[in-house]
Amino acid sequence: MNRKTLVLPAVAGLLTPILAACGGSDDGGKSDDAITVGTTDQFVATSDAPAPLDPAFAYDVGSWNILRQTQQTLMTQPKGEGQPVPEAAESCAFTDSGNERYVCKLRDGLKFSNGDEITAADVKYSIERVLHINADTGVAALLNTIDTVETQGARDIVFHLKTADATFPFKLSTPPSSIVDPKLYPKDSLRKGFNVDGSGPYTFKGTIAGDSMSAATFTKNPSYKGSVTLSNQKVVLRSYKTADQMGVAIDKGDIDVMTRNMSPAQIQKLDAGSDKNAAIVDMPGMEIRYLAFNTDAPTVKSKAVRQAMAQLINRDEIISKVYGTQAAPLYSLVPASLTGHSNSFFNKYGPPSADKARDLLTRAGITTPVKLTLHYTTDHYGSATKQEFEILQQQLNGSGLFDVTIQGAPWAKFRPAELKGEYDAFGMGWFPDFPDADNFLAPFLDKDNVLKSPYTNTSVQRTWIPESRREADRLDAAKTLTEIQDAVAEDVPLIPLWQGKQYVAARDDITGISYALNSTSTLQLWELGRGVSS
């Protein structure tokens, strides 16, 4: 099969499914009419993460991809990228020159899937609930510029912001802004387990065994009113432990589509056209990988230690040995494709140099070799993560300046341990909430950041982030955004490593795969259909 390469057009609708699927059955497995999609995302409820699908708690790409199919937000990111457009809202806009008052009007006749009408009061309840619960995942920080939410009648909502925030329309397109039914989602507590209800394009049913969900069945919601047009009646999202298992499933015809995370080897095989059962689409993506530090931990508390690591890491070697053409070196938290990107780490450190790293440690009086452990998740970002960390270990230890061990853990254990500050240095990935440079900086550097990092830079938090958000034209924010990136390169609370493409593979009779993922790795299952391959 030939590979298909997609460059997303500025105008939506240029690539559309040819034929829609017909109606579906109610079981959670493969059927003749349901389109079955494979993923390696794992869905587990634990004591540390008891409500993986509650929009007041969920803050990972897998959970968000469940919520985006089933719950509506006032705004949504359009099919062809660009600025967000109304979804549950009929209209939304800033009504002042300072970007501090944002007004939305709901579509007429909106209903939850159970038939209950949706009003402005439900929107207010949903937003205030997320802020009130303030879960330790940090997801509420996306809405932290909201001061008060006001309703005017049954359909009008007014957001009064604490400070100007030109990115606010994007934030209203993210799952923490989902509209939930007050009857089903308690105001003061999380909705535990795997139940999801809303007013989105699909209704939801999970296949549950113990504390895990192995599959999610999405069935067309007849009550849905919004901007999305469905090309199918039913989609089953099936979770696999490994990319290899998922690959076997598509070869056997047990699934129709593969999404994240395929292994580099699988992508190379599909890219070469040597798989007769599936074709692959690659498209621009904004996924990044980075190292993060608990800057209060004794091993990495000295800025010189973190700077020395930044001076030693060879991104080109990691990519050539592990990811090939599937990734590119990243020298800032902000991907190269976004307005405001600056190569701050390369500008400061240049090519890898053991001599420069040694000088940094010597001047700071640091005894070498520095002993520390790099932690990584074994199952959340794909099977290649271990190999990546083995190379990082070799690079750091090969300098003679570090004595690094590496340790992996499944995401269900890794993420809670990271949030509790149990790791001094650890690897993370980021799939953006929305396509703006702010979303690659504020979540890690602002107050109540998603990593629970103790790192604080008052200029970043009090001056540069607020200043950048005042600029509706993001080109005008570039200078301030560069100052933030330069501060990260100087203080090194994180080290950016690489940014990647994203891939979808599908069997011949599946249409719409070019839009199955958008640039923020959001699954758009409604785009998939059955018909003649395009």
XYZ file of C-alpha atoms in Angstrom:
534
model
C 0.000 0.000 0.000
C 1.240 3.508 -0.692
C 1.770 6.004 2.029
C -0.415 9.094 2.072
C 1.044 12.381 3.276
C -1.296 15.119 4.421
C -0.678 18.821 4.635
C -3.754 20.230 6.313
C -5.489 22.873 4.220
C -6.523 26.213 5.614
C -10.080 25.636 4.436
C -12.084 22.810 5.949
C -13.846 20.208 3.877
C -11.365 19.589 1.071
C -11.011 15.931 2.036
C -14.261 14.270 2.988
C -15.492 10.705 3.411
C -17.081 9.227 0.297
C -19.704 7.011 1.864
C -21.145 7.010 5.367
C -21.549 3.858 7.403
C -24.965 2.423 8.104
C -26.610 1.879 11.492
C -25.016 -0.205 14.233
C -25.657 -2.727 16.959
C -25.238 -2.189 20.688
C -22.408 -4.598 21.461
C -18.893 -3.341 22.245
C -17.030 -5.630 19.845
C -16.319 -5.715 16.140
C -19.387 -5.798 13.920
C -20.044 -5.376 10.232
C -21.241 -1.804 10.617
C -19.243 -0.418 13.515
C -15.831 1.028 12.645
C -13.263 -0.329 15.094
C -10.269 1.795 16.030
C -7.207 0.546 17.905
C -5.181 2.508 20.435
C -2.488 1.736 22.986
C -3.980 4.255 25.418
C -4.812 2.515 28.685
C -7.881 3.422 30.729
C -7.485 2.507 34.384
C -9.245 3.699 37.533
C -7.042 3.639 40.627
C -7.118 5.075 44.124
C -4.887 7.899 42.878
C -6.924 8.407 39.697
C -10.464 7.247 40.536
C -12.272 9.347 37.930
C -10.293 9.041 34.685
C -13.200 10.258 32.527
C -14.495 13.129 34.653
C -13.749 16.445 32.866
C -12.914 17.964 36.257
C -10.080 15.431 36.625
C -8.987 14.058 33.235
C -5.827 15.592 31.805
C -4.294 13.142 29.343
C -4.820 12.710 25.635
C -6.479 9.284 25.929
C -9.166 10.392 28.373
C -9.715 13.631 26.510
C -10.325 11.685 23.313
C -13.187 9.893 25.067
C -14.656 13.165 26.315
C -14.394 14.982 22.993
C -16.670 12.413 21.344
C -19.308 12.513 24.067
C -19.448 15.921 25.730
C -19.962 19.329 24.176
C -18.008 22.487 24.771
C -19.102 25.982 23.846
C -16.349 26.191 21.225
C -14.461 23.610 19.187
C -11.399 23.477 16.977
C -12.531 23.317 13.356
C -11.882 20.487 10.946
C -9.482 22.554 8.868
C -7.597 24.005 11.882
C -7.565 27.752 12.551
C -9.405 29.680 15.230
C -12.052 27.888 17.310
C -15.671 27.994 16.152
C -18.982 27.695 18.056
C -20.058 24.170 19.004
C -22.684 24.094 21.785
C -22.754 27.848 21.374
C -24.562 29.635 18.598
C -22.085 32.481 18.939
C -19.235 33.608 21.201
C -17.160 36.790 21.222
C -15.223 39.246 23.328
C -17.410 42.282 23.936
C -14.701 44.641 25.184
C -11.433 45.945 23.758
C -9.390 44.478 26.609
C -10.244 40.778 26.055
C -11.679 40.471 29.574
C -15.419 39.962 28.909
C -16.471 36.999 26.796
C -20.115 36.332 25.937
C -21.671 33.163 24.499
C -25.207 32.309 23.414
C -26.230 28.644 23.467
C -27.789 26.958 20.466
C -31.553 26.698 20.783
C -32.912 23.286 21.726
C -29.746 21.710 23.134
C -30.331 18.530 25.141
C -28.275 16.036 27.079
C -28.439 12.530 25.648
C -30.990 11.617 28.346
C -33.376 14.270 26.998
C -32.822 16.951 29.651
C -32.643 20.463 28.240
C -29.357 22.347 28.505
C -29.429 25.904 29.828
C -26.907 28.602 30.623
C -27.154 27.530 34.248
C -25.736 24.115 33.296
C -22.749 25.786 31.635
C -22.124 27.917 34.711
C -22.422 24.855 36.952
C -19.998 22.846 34.829
C -17.283 25.508 34.715
C -17.565 26.389 38.394
C -17.491 22.708 39.318
C -14.091 22.210 37.658
C -12.673 25.263 39.416
C -14.183 24.250 42.762
C -12.922 20.650 42.678
C -9.490 21.843 41.493
C -8.172 18.295 40.958
C -4.494 17.584 41.495
C -4.049 16.795 37.794
C -3.924 20.553 37.259
C -6.641 20.612 34.616
C -8.503 23.451 36.370
C -5.563 25.749 35.610
C -6.822 25.944 32.028
C -9.722 28.006 33.361
C -7.794 30.023 35.944
C -8.262 33.357 34.177
C -12.020 33.180 34.888
C -13.165 35.499 37.658
C -16.935 34.967 37.575
C -19.493 33.292 35.318
C -22.804 35.096 34.843
C -25.994 33.839 33.206
C -28.508 36.055 31.454
C -31.684 34.135 30.788
C -31.658 30.529 29.600
C -29.150 30.839 26.766
C -26.625 33.613 27.483
C -23.394 33.169 29.457
C -20.964 35.947 30.336
C -17.401 35.153 31.409
C -15.697 37.918 33.369
C -11.941 37.321 33.291
C -9.379 38.309 35.918
C -7.017 39.490 33.237
C -6.912 39.734 29.459
C -6.734 36.323 27.790
C -6.774 36.196 24.005
C -6.476 32.401 24.215
C -9.757 32.041 26.129
C -11.827 30.901 23.096
C -9.399 27.994 22.694
C -9.773 27.100 26.370
C -13.540 26.892 25.954
C -12.909 24.182 23.339
C -11.140 21.869 25.818
C -12.740 19.074 27.907
C -12.619 20.888 31.287
C -15.097 23.275 29.670
C -17.470 20.387 28.880
C -21.115 20.904 29.732
C -22.224 18.242 32.223
C -25.594 17.315 33.707
C -25.781 18.480 37.360
C -27.903 15.401 38.109
C -25.006 13.107 37.216
C -21.901 15.102 38.125
C -21.775 16.145 41.813
C -20.712 19.699 42.544
C -18.242 18.819 45.294
C -16.843 15.474 44.196
C -15.636 13.549 41.173
C -17.715 11.047 39.225
C -15.712 7.895 39.764
C -15.294 5.046 37.314
C -15.984 4.980 33.580
C -19.424 6.535 33.163
C -19.670 9.433 30.701
C -22.797 11.390 29.779
C -23.169 14.563 27.778
C -24.606 16.145 24.654
C -21.800 15.390 22.199
C -21.941 13.623 18.827
C -21.964 10.171 20.441
C -23.316 8.355 23.444
C -20.876 6.141 25.287
C -20.647 2.643 26.726
C -17.487 1.152 28.179
C -16.401 -2.478 28.300
C -15.143 -2.800 31.868
C -13.206 -5.538 33.635
C -12.220 -4.737 37.196
C -10.506 -1.369 37.274
C -9.799 -1.223 33.522
C -11.739 -0.307 30.397
C -10.752 -2.377 27.376
C -13.091 -0.793 24.832
C -15.373 2.189 24.371
C -18.406 2.060 22.104
C -19.587 5.350 20.625
C -23.091 5.394 19.133
C -24.540 8.319 17.198
C -26.453 10.638 19.534
C -29.844 11.427 17.933
C -30.225 14.496 20.171
C -26.941 16.090 19.134
C -26.951 19.658 17.819
C -23.579 21.135 16.958
C -20.991 21.859 14.281
C -19.996 18.226 13.608
C -21.415 16.067 10.813
C -21.111 12.342 11.511
C -19.963 9.992 8.748
C -20.829 6.862 10.728
C -23.367 5.478 13.153
C -21.012 3.706 15.542
C -17.305 3.496 16.405
C -15.596 1.105 18.815
C -12.302 2.262 20.330
C -10.341 -0.778 21.485
C -7.338 -0.595 23.812
C -4.264 -2.797 23.256
C -1.393 -3.366 25.652
C 1.234 -3.040 22.926
C 1.611 -1.617 19.448
C 2.520 -5.089 18.173
C -0.810 -6.497 19.397
C -2.607 -3.622 17.693
C -0.703 -4.313 14.472
C -1.722 -7.969 14.509
C -5.336 -6.893 15.003
C -5.407 -4.672 11.916
C -3.719 -7.381 9.810
C -6.389 -9.887 10.887
C -9.197 -7.400 10.255
C -10.195 -7.214 13.940
C -9.805 -3.440 13.758
C -10.158 -1.021 10.866
C -7.915 1.825 12.047
C -4.734 2.211 14.130
C -3.988 5.424 16.000
C -1.527 6.262 18.739
C 0.874 4.840 19.537
C 2.295 2.860 16.666
C 5.922 1.810 17.067
C 8.655 3.354 14.884
C 9.141 -0.053 13.238
C 5.445 -0.315 12.349
C 5.439 3.182 10.892
C 8.543 2.416 8.817
C 6.947 -0.788 7.494
C 3.717 0.973 6.541
C 5.657 3.929 5.165
C 7.537 1.609 2.822
C 4.279 0.222 1.464
C 5.165 -3.325 2.507
C 1.932 -3.965 4.412
C -0.786 -5.144 2.052
C -3.532 -4.751 4.650
C -3.260 -1.083 5.632
C -2.202 2.323 4.355
C -0.733 5.059 6.532
C -1.329 8.790 6.653
C 1.220 11.072 8.256
C 0.350 14.628 9.160
C 1.786 17.569 11.049
C 1.659 17.186 14.802
C 2.506 19.173 17.904
C 3.435 16.348 20.230
C 6.602 17.115 22.179
C 8.799 15.133 24.575
C 10.853 16.639 27.368
C 12.706 15.978 30.599
C 11.328 17.615 33.726
C 12.882 18.189 37.140
C 11.756 18.452 40.722
C 13.905 21.532 41.255
C 13.743 21.104 45.044
C 15.282 17.608 44.904
C 18.886 17.525 46.188
C 20.296 15.773 43.103
C 19.075 18.418 40.638
C 18.487 21.445 42.856
C 21.596 23.149 41.514
C 20.853 24.886 38.244
C 24.352 23.906 37.092
C 23.418 20.206 37.147
C 20.390 20.801 34.962
C 22.356 23.085 32.641
C 25.089 20.460 32.303
C 22.488 17.903 31.252
C 21.129 20.357 28.691
C 24.689 20.840 27.440
C 25.269 17.086 26.992
C 22.054 15.789 25.416
C 22.378 14.939 21.742
C 18.910 15.157 20.243
C 20.060 14.149 16.763
C 21.389 10.838 18.063
C 18.124 10.045 19.869
C 16.115 10.724 16.739
C 18.407 8.888 14.315
C 18.595 5.761 16.489
C 14.984 5.634 17.654
C 12.526 7.718 15.633
C 14.079 8.466 12.255
C 11.988 10.754 10.078
C 9.120 10.526 12.584
C 10.571 13.263 14.824
C 12.688 16.409 14.751
C 14.988 17.979 17.368
C 13.306 20.505 19.624
C 15.170 23.362 21.303
C 12.207 24.995 22.997
C 9.002 23.864 24.650
C 7.161 25.590 21.778
C 7.105 23.506 18.554
C 8.761 24.989 15.500
C 5.438 25.171 13.641
C 3.860 27.659 16.064
C 4.023 31.440 16.083
C 6.372 32.531 18.860
C 8.782 29.566 18.647
C 12.415 30.320 19.494
C 15.426 27.946 19.480
C 16.370 29.127 22.967
C 18.211 25.974 24.083
C 20.352 25.814 20.951
C 21.057 29.537 21.177
C 22.322 29.091 24.736
C 24.068 25.700 24.617
C 24.901 25.037 20.967
C 26.033 21.530 19.978
C 26.571 18.929 22.741
C 29.851 19.487 24.592
C 31.294 17.537 27.529
C 33.912 20.254 28.094
C 31.290 22.970 28.485
C 29.219 20.730 30.767
C 32.276 19.998 32.918
C 32.998 23.714 33.196
C 29.453 24.418 34.369
C 29.707 21.817 37.127
C 33.222 22.842 38.156
C 32.328 26.508 38.504
C 29.331 25.534 40.659
C 31.483 23.303 42.878
C 29.539 20.154 41.992
C 31.272 16.845 42.697
C 31.183 14.429 39.766
C 29.906 12.027 38.736
C 26.437 13.275 39.682
C 24.266 10.306 40.646
C 20.594 10.418 39.710
C 17.744 8.330 38.305
C 15.796 9.194 35.171
C 12.220 7.905 35.339
C 10.017 7.161 32.342
C 6.591 5.653 31.679
C 6.612 2.246 30.025
C 3.192 2.327 28.375
C 1.931 5.866 27.817
C 4.055 7.206 24.971
C 4.839 4.040 23.074
C 7.316 1.202 23.164
C 10.267 3.304 21.952
C 10.434 5.330 25.178
C 12.687 2.786 26.891
C 15.193 2.874 24.039
C 15.142 6.667 24.103
C 16.020 6.688 27.793
C 18.753 4.116 27.312
C 20.386 6.498 24.850
C 19.969 9.441 27.235
C 21.633 7.332 29.930
C 24.547 6.497 27.596
C 25.008 10.134 26.615
C 25.098 11.430 30.190
C 27.233 8.610 31.587
C 29.544 8.676 28.586
C 30.659 12.171 29.570
C 32.038 10.864 32.862
C 30.128 13.646 34.609
C 27.006 11.649 35.524
C 26.139 8.267 36.977
C 22.594 7.818 35.714
C 20.257 4.891 36.162
C 16.900 4.641 34.413
C 13.667 3.242 35.779
C 10.330 2.670 34.036
C 6.812 2.394 35.443
C 3.325 2.082 33.924
C 1.438 5.362 33.602
C -1.047 4.426 36.321
C 1.863 4.424 38.806
C 4.155 6.891 37.067
C 1.829 9.882 36.941
C 0.709 9.825 40.615
C 4.318 9.386 41.753
C 5.429 12.331 39.620
C 2.654 14.536 41.004
C 3.702 13.638 44.553
C 7.262 14.766 43.850
C 8.748 11.278 44.130
C 10.880 11.671 40.988
C 13.893 14.011 40.758
C 14.078 13.792 36.961
C 11.537 12.247 34.616
C 10.419 12.087 31.015
C 7.086 13.432 29.868
C 5.198 14.134 26.671
C 2.773 16.904 25.866
C -0.123 16.870 23.471
C -1.399 20.439 23.399
C -4.794 21.453 24.672
C -4.970 23.987 21.853
C -2.579 25.172 19.109
C -1.023 28.265 20.655
C 2.433 28.873 22.141
C 0.831 29.804 25.455
C -0.265 26.191 25.886
C 3.332 24.959 25.707
C 4.519 27.412 28.358
C 1.866 28.354 30.917
C 0.879 24.759 31.839
C 4.465 24.075 32.998
C 5.514 27.482 34.318
C 2.449 29.183 35.739
C 1.066 28.838 39.231
C -0.628 25.438 39.804
C 1.282 23.930 36.888
C 0.409 20.456 35.622
C 3.655 18.928 36.894
C 3.260 20.281 40.430
C 6.754 21.655 39.887
C 8.190 23.841 42.650
C 9.996 25.970 40.044
C 8.894 29.604 40.123
C 9.971 32.520 37.970
C 8.127 35.666 39.011
C 8.846 37.482 35.747
C 7.315 34.599 33.801
C 4.254 34.251 36.022
C 3.473 37.876 36.822
C 4.656 39.723 33.752
C 5.383 37.753 30.593
C 2.500 35.238 30.582
C -0.127 37.953 31.264
C 1.492 40.254 28.694
C 1.482 37.565 26.009
C -2.207 36.860 26.600
C -3.173 40.472 25.952
C -2.188 40.161 22.299
C -5.026 38.972 20.095
C -2.589 38.978 17.176
C -0.155 36.281 18.263
C 2.658 37.764 16.165
C 2.570 40.719 18.532
C 3.156 38.340 21.438
C 6.314 36.812 19.925
C 8.800 39.028 21.806
C 7.266 38.197 25.190
C 6.997 34.508 24.323
C 10.698 34.481 23.410
C 11.578 35.992 26.792
C 9.747 33.105 28.481
C 11.558 30.511 26.386
C 14.921 32.136 27.095
C 14.173 32.006 30.835
C 13.483 28.260 30.558
C 16.804 27.733 28.759
C 18.604 29.639 31.509
C 16.922 28.018 34.541
C 16.274 24.587 32.972
C 13.219 23.399 34.911
C 12.624 21.301 31.774
C 14.674 20.208 28.775
C 12.835 19.899 25.428
C 13.924 16.874 23.401
C 11.911 16.426 20.220
C 8.652 17.060 18.427
C 6.912 14.395 16.398
C 4.611 13.756 13.497
C 1.407 11.839 14.021
C 0.081 8.861 12.126
C -3.123 7.006 11.364
C -3.241 3.673 9.551
C -6.403 2.180 8.079
C -7.675 -0.633 5.929
C -8.729 0.060 2.353
C -12.447 0.567 2.859
C -12.132 3.272 5.534
C -12.556 6.883 4.451
C -11.905 10.140 6.285
C -8.629 9.077 7.897
C -6.934 12.322 6.857
C -9.060 14.088 9.443
C -9.198 11.351 12.074
C -6.646 13.351 14.083
C -6.193 17.104 14.201
C -2.916 18.883 14.963
C -3.468 18.634 18.730
C -3.848 14.815 18.513
C -7.596 15.030 19.036
C -9.451 11.986 17.698
C -12.291 13.024 15.420
C -14.034 9.684 15.091
C -17.013 11.250 13.344
C -14.833 11.743 10.242
C -14.437 7.999 9.686
C -16.693 6.215 7.225
C -16.899 3.106 5.065
C -16.659 3.386 1.325
C -14.154 3.391 -1.499
C -10.588 4.139 -0.396
C -9.438 7.674 -1.184
